[in-house]
Short mmCIF file of C-alpha atoms in Angstrom, two decimals:
data_model
loop_
_atom_site.label_atom_id
_atom_site.label_comp_id
_atom_site.label_asym_id
_atom_site.label_seq_id
_atom_site.Cartn_x
_atom_site.Cartn_y
_atom_site.Cartn_z
CA MET D 1 28.15 -49.67 123.36
CA SER D 2 31.96 -49.60 123.36
CA ILE D 3 32.09 -53.32 122.54
CA SER D 4 29.84 -52.71 119.53
CA ARG D 5 32.03 -49.87 118.30
CA THR D 6 35.16 -51.97 118.74
CA SER D 7 33.62 -54.81 116.74
CA GLN D 8 32.61 -52.42 113.99
CA ALA D 9 36.11 -50.99 113.88
CA ARG D 10 37.66 -54.45 113.66
CA ALA D 11 35.23 -55.43 110.90
CA THR D 12 36.02 -52.27 108.98
CA ARG D 13 39.79 -52.91 109.27
CA LEU D 14 39.29 -56.51 108.11
CA ILE D 15 37.27 -55.41 105.06
CA LEU D 16 39.86 -52.80 104.16
CA SER D 17 42.67 -55.34 104.55
CA LEU D 18 40.92 -57.85 102.31
CA ALA D 19 40.19 -55.20 99.70
CA LEU D 20 43.83 -54.07 99.74
CA ALA D 21 45.06 -57.67 99.41
CA ALA D 22 42.74 -58.28 96.49
CA SER D 23 43.85 -55.06 94.84
CA LEU D 24 47.53 -55.92 95.22
CA SER D 25 46.90 -59.43 93.93
CA ALA D 26 45.08 -58.08 90.88
CA CYS D 27 47.84 -55.58 90.22
CA SER D 28 50.41 -58.34 90.45
CA LEU D 29 48.40 -60.54 88.10
CA PHE D 30 47.92 -57.88 85.43
CA SER D 31 51.45 -56.59 85.68
CA GLY D 32 52.66 -60.17 85.22
CA ASP D 33 50.51 -60.55 82.12
CA ALA D 34 51.74 -57.27 80.73
CA ALA D 35 55.35 -58.25 81.35
CA LYS D 36 54.90 -61.65 79.75
CA LYS D 37 56.41 -61.55 76.29
CA ASP D 38 54.53 -62.94 73.30
CA GLU D 39 56.49 -66.02 72.30
CA THR D 40 55.65 -65.46 68.62
CA GLU D 41 57.06 -61.96 68.46
CA GLY D 42 59.51 -61.68 65.59
CA LEU D 43 58.80 -65.19 64.29
CA SER D 44 57.81 -65.94 60.72
CA ALA D 45 54.42 -67.44 59.89
CA ASP D 46 56.08 -70.70 58.89
CA THR D 47 57.94 -70.95 62.20
CA ILE D 48 54.80 -70.29 64.26
CA TYR D 49 52.87 -72.84 62.21
CA ARG D 50 55.52 -75.53 62.69
CA GLN D 51 55.68 -74.83 66.44
CA ALA D 52 51.89 -75.11 66.67
CA GLN D 53 51.94 -78.44 64.84
CA ALA D 54 54.65 -79.68 67.19
CA ALA D 55 52.53 -78.63 70.18
CA VAL D 56 49.58 -80.62 68.81
CA LYS D 57 51.80 -83.64 68.25
CA SER D 58 53.00 -83.47 71.87
CA THR D 59 49.35 -82.99 73.02
CA ASP D 60 50.10 -79.53 74.42
CA TYR D 61 46.79 -78.24 73.13
CA PRO D 62 46.65 -74.96 75.09
CA ARG D 63 49.98 -73.89 73.59
CA ALA D 64 48.90 -75.05 70.14
CA ILE D 65 45.75 -72.95 70.41
CA ARG D 66 47.74 -69.87 71.45
CA LEU D 67 50.15 -70.33 68.56
CA TYR D 68 47.47 -70.91 65.93
CA GLU D 69 45.49 -67.88 67.07
CA SER D 70 48.61 -65.73 67.19
CA LEU D 71 49.44 -66.87 63.67
CA GLU D 72 45.99 -65.83 62.45
CA ALA D 73 46.30 -62.45 64.18
CA ARG D 74 49.82 -61.71 62.92
CA TYR D 75 49.47 -63.08 59.40
CA PRO D 76 45.72 -63.04 58.55
CA LEU D 77 46.38 -63.06 54.80
CA GLY D 78 49.27 -65.50 54.87
CA VAL D 79 49.30 -68.98 53.35
CA HIS D 80 49.06 -70.63 56.76
CA ALA D 81 46.15 -68.60 58.16
CA GLN D 82 43.42 -70.73 56.61
CA GLN D 83 45.03 -73.96 57.78
CA ALA D 84 45.62 -72.54 61.25
CA GLN D 85 41.92 -71.76 61.53
CA LEU D 86 41.01 -75.38 60.88
CA GLU D 87 43.80 -76.93 62.92
CA SER D 88 42.98 -74.75 65.91
CA ALA D 89 39.47 -76.23 65.77
CA TYR D 90 41.02 -79.68 66.11
CA ALA D 91 43.13 -78.47 69.05
CA TYR D 92 40.02 -77.10 70.78
CA TYR D 93 38.27 -80.42 70.12
CA LYS D 94 41.10 -82.39 71.72
CA TYR D 95 41.23 -79.90 74.58
CA ASP D 96 37.57 -80.74 75.30
CA GLU D 97 36.17 -77.37 74.22
CA PRO D 98 33.47 -78.54 71.75
CA ASP D 99 31.60 -75.23 71.55
CA THR D 100 34.68 -73.32 70.46
CA ALA D 101 35.76 -76.15 68.17
CA LEU D 102 32.39 -76.02 66.39
CA ASP D 103 32.57 -72.24 66.13
CA ARG D 104 36.00 -72.49 64.51
CA VAL D 105 34.94 -75.20 62.07
CA ASP D 106 31.77 -73.34 61.11
CA ARG D 107 33.78 -70.17 60.55
CA PHE D 108 36.19 -72.06 58.32
CA ILE D 109 33.34 -73.61 56.30
CA ARG D 110 31.65 -70.22 55.95
CA MET D 111 34.79 -68.35 54.90
CA ASN D 112 36.36 -71.03 52.68
CA PRO D 113 33.56 -72.75 50.75
CA GLY D 114 35.90 -73.88 47.97
CA SER D 115 38.71 -75.15 50.17
CA LYS D 116 40.33 -78.47 49.36
CA GLU D 117 40.11 -79.19 53.10
CA MET D 118 36.31 -79.08 53.14
CA ALA D 119 35.98 -82.87 53.44
CA TYR D 120 38.16 -82.79 56.55
CA ALA D 121 36.28 -79.79 57.96
CA LEU D 122 32.95 -81.62 57.69
CA TYR D 123 34.49 -84.79 59.09
CA LEU D 124 35.95 -82.86 62.03
CA ARG D 125 32.58 -81.24 62.65
CA GLY D 126 31.06 -84.70 62.75
CA LEU D 127 33.68 -85.90 65.22
CA VAL D 128 33.02 -82.98 67.57
CA ASN D 129 29.27 -83.65 67.50
CA PHE D 130 29.73 -87.41 67.69
CA ASN D 131 31.79 -87.19 70.88
CA ARG D 132 29.91 -84.28 72.39
CA GLY D 133 28.40 -85.16 75.74
CA SER D 134 31.04 -87.76 76.54
CA SER D 135 32.43 -87.15 79.99
CA LEU D 136 34.95 -88.93 82.19
CA VAL D 137 32.08 -91.01 83.59
CA ASP D 138 31.08 -92.04 80.07
CA ARG D 139 34.62 -93.12 79.29
CA VAL D 140 34.92 -95.17 82.48
CA PHE D 141 31.37 -96.56 82.32
CA PRO D 142 30.46 -96.61 78.61
CA ARG D 143 26.78 -96.29 77.78
CA SER D 144 24.74 -96.36 74.60
CA ILE D 145 25.07 -93.33 72.40
CA ALA D 146 21.26 -93.28 72.37
CA ASP D 147 21.44 -92.01 75.96
CA LEU D 148 23.56 -89.00 75.04
CA ASP D 149 22.70 -85.71 73.37
CA ILE D 150 20.40 -86.85 70.54
CA VAL D 151 20.36 -83.45 68.85
CA ARG D 152 24.14 -83.46 68.52
CA GLN D 153 24.13 -87.07 67.33
CA LYS D 154 21.68 -86.13 64.59
CA GLU D 155 24.02 -83.31 63.59
CA ALA D 156 26.92 -85.77 63.51
CA PHE D 157 24.82 -88.07 61.31
CA HIS D 158 24.24 -85.16 58.93
CA ASP D 159 27.91 -84.11 58.96
CA PHE D 160 29.22 -87.59 58.18
CA SER D 161 26.54 -88.08 55.53
CA ARG D 162 27.74 -84.92 53.78
CA VAL D 163 31.30 -86.27 53.77
CA ILE D 164 30.08 -89.52 52.17
CA ASN D 165 27.83 -87.85 49.60
CA ARG D 166 30.04 -84.93 48.61
CA TYR D 167 33.50 -86.42 49.01
CA PRO D 168 33.18 -90.20 48.54
CA GLU D 169 36.83 -90.49 47.43
CA SER D 170 38.24 -88.58 50.40
CA PRO D 171 40.31 -90.43 53.04
CA TYR D 172 37.59 -89.65 55.59
CA ALA D 173 34.70 -91.27 53.73
CA LYS D 174 35.30 -94.82 54.96
CA ASP D 175 35.32 -93.90 58.64
CA ALA D 176 32.39 -91.54 58.09
CA GLN D 177 30.44 -94.45 56.60
CA LEU D 178 31.07 -96.62 59.66
CA ARG D 179 29.98 -93.81 61.96
CA VAL D 180 26.85 -93.15 59.91
CA GLN D 181 25.90 -96.82 60.16
CA TYR D 182 26.41 -96.76 63.91
CA LEU D 183 24.47 -93.52 64.31
CA ARG D 184 21.66 -94.77 62.06
CA ASN D 185 21.13 -97.78 64.31
CA THR D 186 21.32 -95.94 67.62
CA LEU D 187 19.21 -92.97 66.51
CA ALA D 188 16.58 -95.33 65.11
CA GLU D 189 16.61 -97.24 68.38
CA SER D 190 16.09 -94.00 70.28
CA GLU D 191 13.10 -93.05 68.11
CA VAL D 192 11.53 -96.49 68.49
CA ASN D 193 12.03 -96.43 72.25
CA VAL D 194 10.20 -93.11 72.41
CA ALA D 195 7.42 -94.55 70.23
CA LYS D 196 7.08 -97.51 72.61
CA TYR D 197 6.90 -95.11 75.53
CA TYR D 198 4.00 -93.31 73.85
CA MET D 199 2.28 -96.62 73.10
CA GLU D 200 2.41 -97.65 76.76
CA ARG D 201 0.62 -94.42 77.64
CA GLY D 202 -1.96 -94.67 74.90
CA ALA D 203 -0.57 -91.75 72.91
CA TRP D 204 -1.11 -93.57 69.62
CA LEU D 205 -0.70 -90.62 67.25
CA ALA D 206 2.62 -89.65 68.81
CA ALA D 207 3.75 -93.29 68.66
CA PHE D 208 2.77 -93.52 64.98
CA ASN D 209 4.65 -90.33 64.11
CA ARG D 210 7.86 -91.35 65.89
CA ALA D 211 7.82 -94.78 64.23
CA GLU D 212 7.23 -93.19 60.83
CA TYR D 213 10.13 -90.79 61.40
CA ALA D 214 12.46 -93.69 62.22
CA ILE D 215 11.44 -95.56 59.05
CA LYS D 216 11.84 -92.49 56.85
CA HIS D 217 15.23 -91.35 58.14
CA TYR D 218 17.01 -94.51 59.29
CA GLN D 219 16.35 -97.15 56.63
CA GLY D 220 18.51 -100.23 57.11
CA SER D 221 18.46 -100.16 60.89
CA PRO D 222 17.48 -103.47 62.55
CA VAL D 223 14.80 -101.74 64.65
CA ILE D 224 12.84 -100.69 61.56
CA ILE D 225 10.91 -103.95 61.97
CA ASP D 226 9.71 -102.70 65.38
CA ALA D 227 8.83 -99.33 63.89
CA LEU D 228 6.65 -100.98 61.23
CA GLU D 229 4.80 -103.00 63.84
CA ILE D 230 4.25 -99.88 65.94
CA LYS D 231 2.77 -98.14 62.89
CA VAL D 232 0.34 -101.03 62.34
CA ARG D 233 -0.78 -101.13 65.97
CA ALA D 234 -1.02 -97.35 66.30
CA ALA D 235 -3.01 -96.98 63.07
CA GLN D 236 -5.42 -99.68 64.23
CA GLN D 237 -5.94 -97.91 67.54
CA LEU D 238 -6.51 -94.62 65.73
CA GLY D 239 -9.16 -96.22 63.52
CA LYS D 240 -7.05 -95.73 60.38
CA ALA D 241 -7.67 -99.07 58.68
CA ASP D 242 -6.06 -98.05 55.38
CA LEU D 243 -2.87 -96.88 57.07
CA ALA D 244 -2.73 -100.04 59.15
CA ALA D 245 -3.20 -102.22 56.06
CA ASP D 246 -0.47 -100.36 54.13
CA SER D 247 2.04 -100.73 56.95
CA LEU D 248 1.13 -104.39 57.39
CA ARG D 249 1.75 -105.05 53.70
CA VAL D 250 5.21 -103.51 53.96
CA LEU D 251 5.85 -105.66 57.02
CA GLU D 252 4.67 -108.80 55.20
CA VAL D 253 6.95 -108.14 52.21
CA ASN D 254 10.06 -107.46 54.28
CA PHE D 255 9.51 -109.41 57.49
CA PRO D 256 6.86 -112.11 56.80
CA GLU D 257 7.37 -114.00 60.06
CA ARG D 258 6.90 -110.87 62.15
CA ALA D 259 3.81 -109.95 60.14
CA ALA D 260 2.35 -113.43 60.68
CA ARG D 261 2.86 -113.16 64.45
CA LEU D 262 1.24 -109.73 64.47
CA LYS D 263 -1.77 -110.99 62.51
CA ALA D 264 -2.07 -113.93 64.89
CA GLY D 265 -2.19 -111.51 67.81
CA ARG D 266 1.09 -112.62 69.31
#
């Protein structure tokens, strides 16, 4: 009985000691934060902005983020506030915080619809979505973009398309065009691969729909030829002779050799 009481007493002392240590540690932490002086105190908006830009240039993204956000808080109506909002999104993107980067970009787009920086904002949004899902493993062992987050890649496709369509003369349009072409091919490939998966399992309607989606949204991709063939085969299996004939005619006009092989049963 005495041993049990001794053990309980020791356990109680240990718990109290740990609680006290944690309390002292927390006090030390918060008192340190409170004592830490804001490095932007007393600085002009222009000075804070230039320091933030310098931090980005030196890849010190955490400091750049702190400076941009402090600039917005101190001078919300100043000439640099709008630019700080957008440039902080870039800093978050480079700091591998895509969710926050997207939030910042979307906020900028929502609050500044007539901004002269809108082309860049949309381009940056596309970049965040384009690279979203890339991890250290992906950078060391590259894999097809079709294996990554397809939803985000579709958003990137939409973002870059808006840059091309709305701001064709912007300095971002050329790179956006290259990325759209790349995304068109990989997204189409992903859709066709899913359609083939459905075909192998006899889900002909699902296969037809995925192939049709690829053809409708990703014209110009090399795998469209596969999508057309899938539509022909799926329509035949579904007993839709008219649909099969229409798809076959399109295949014959654009890819006569492939259509001939299909008709020959090869």
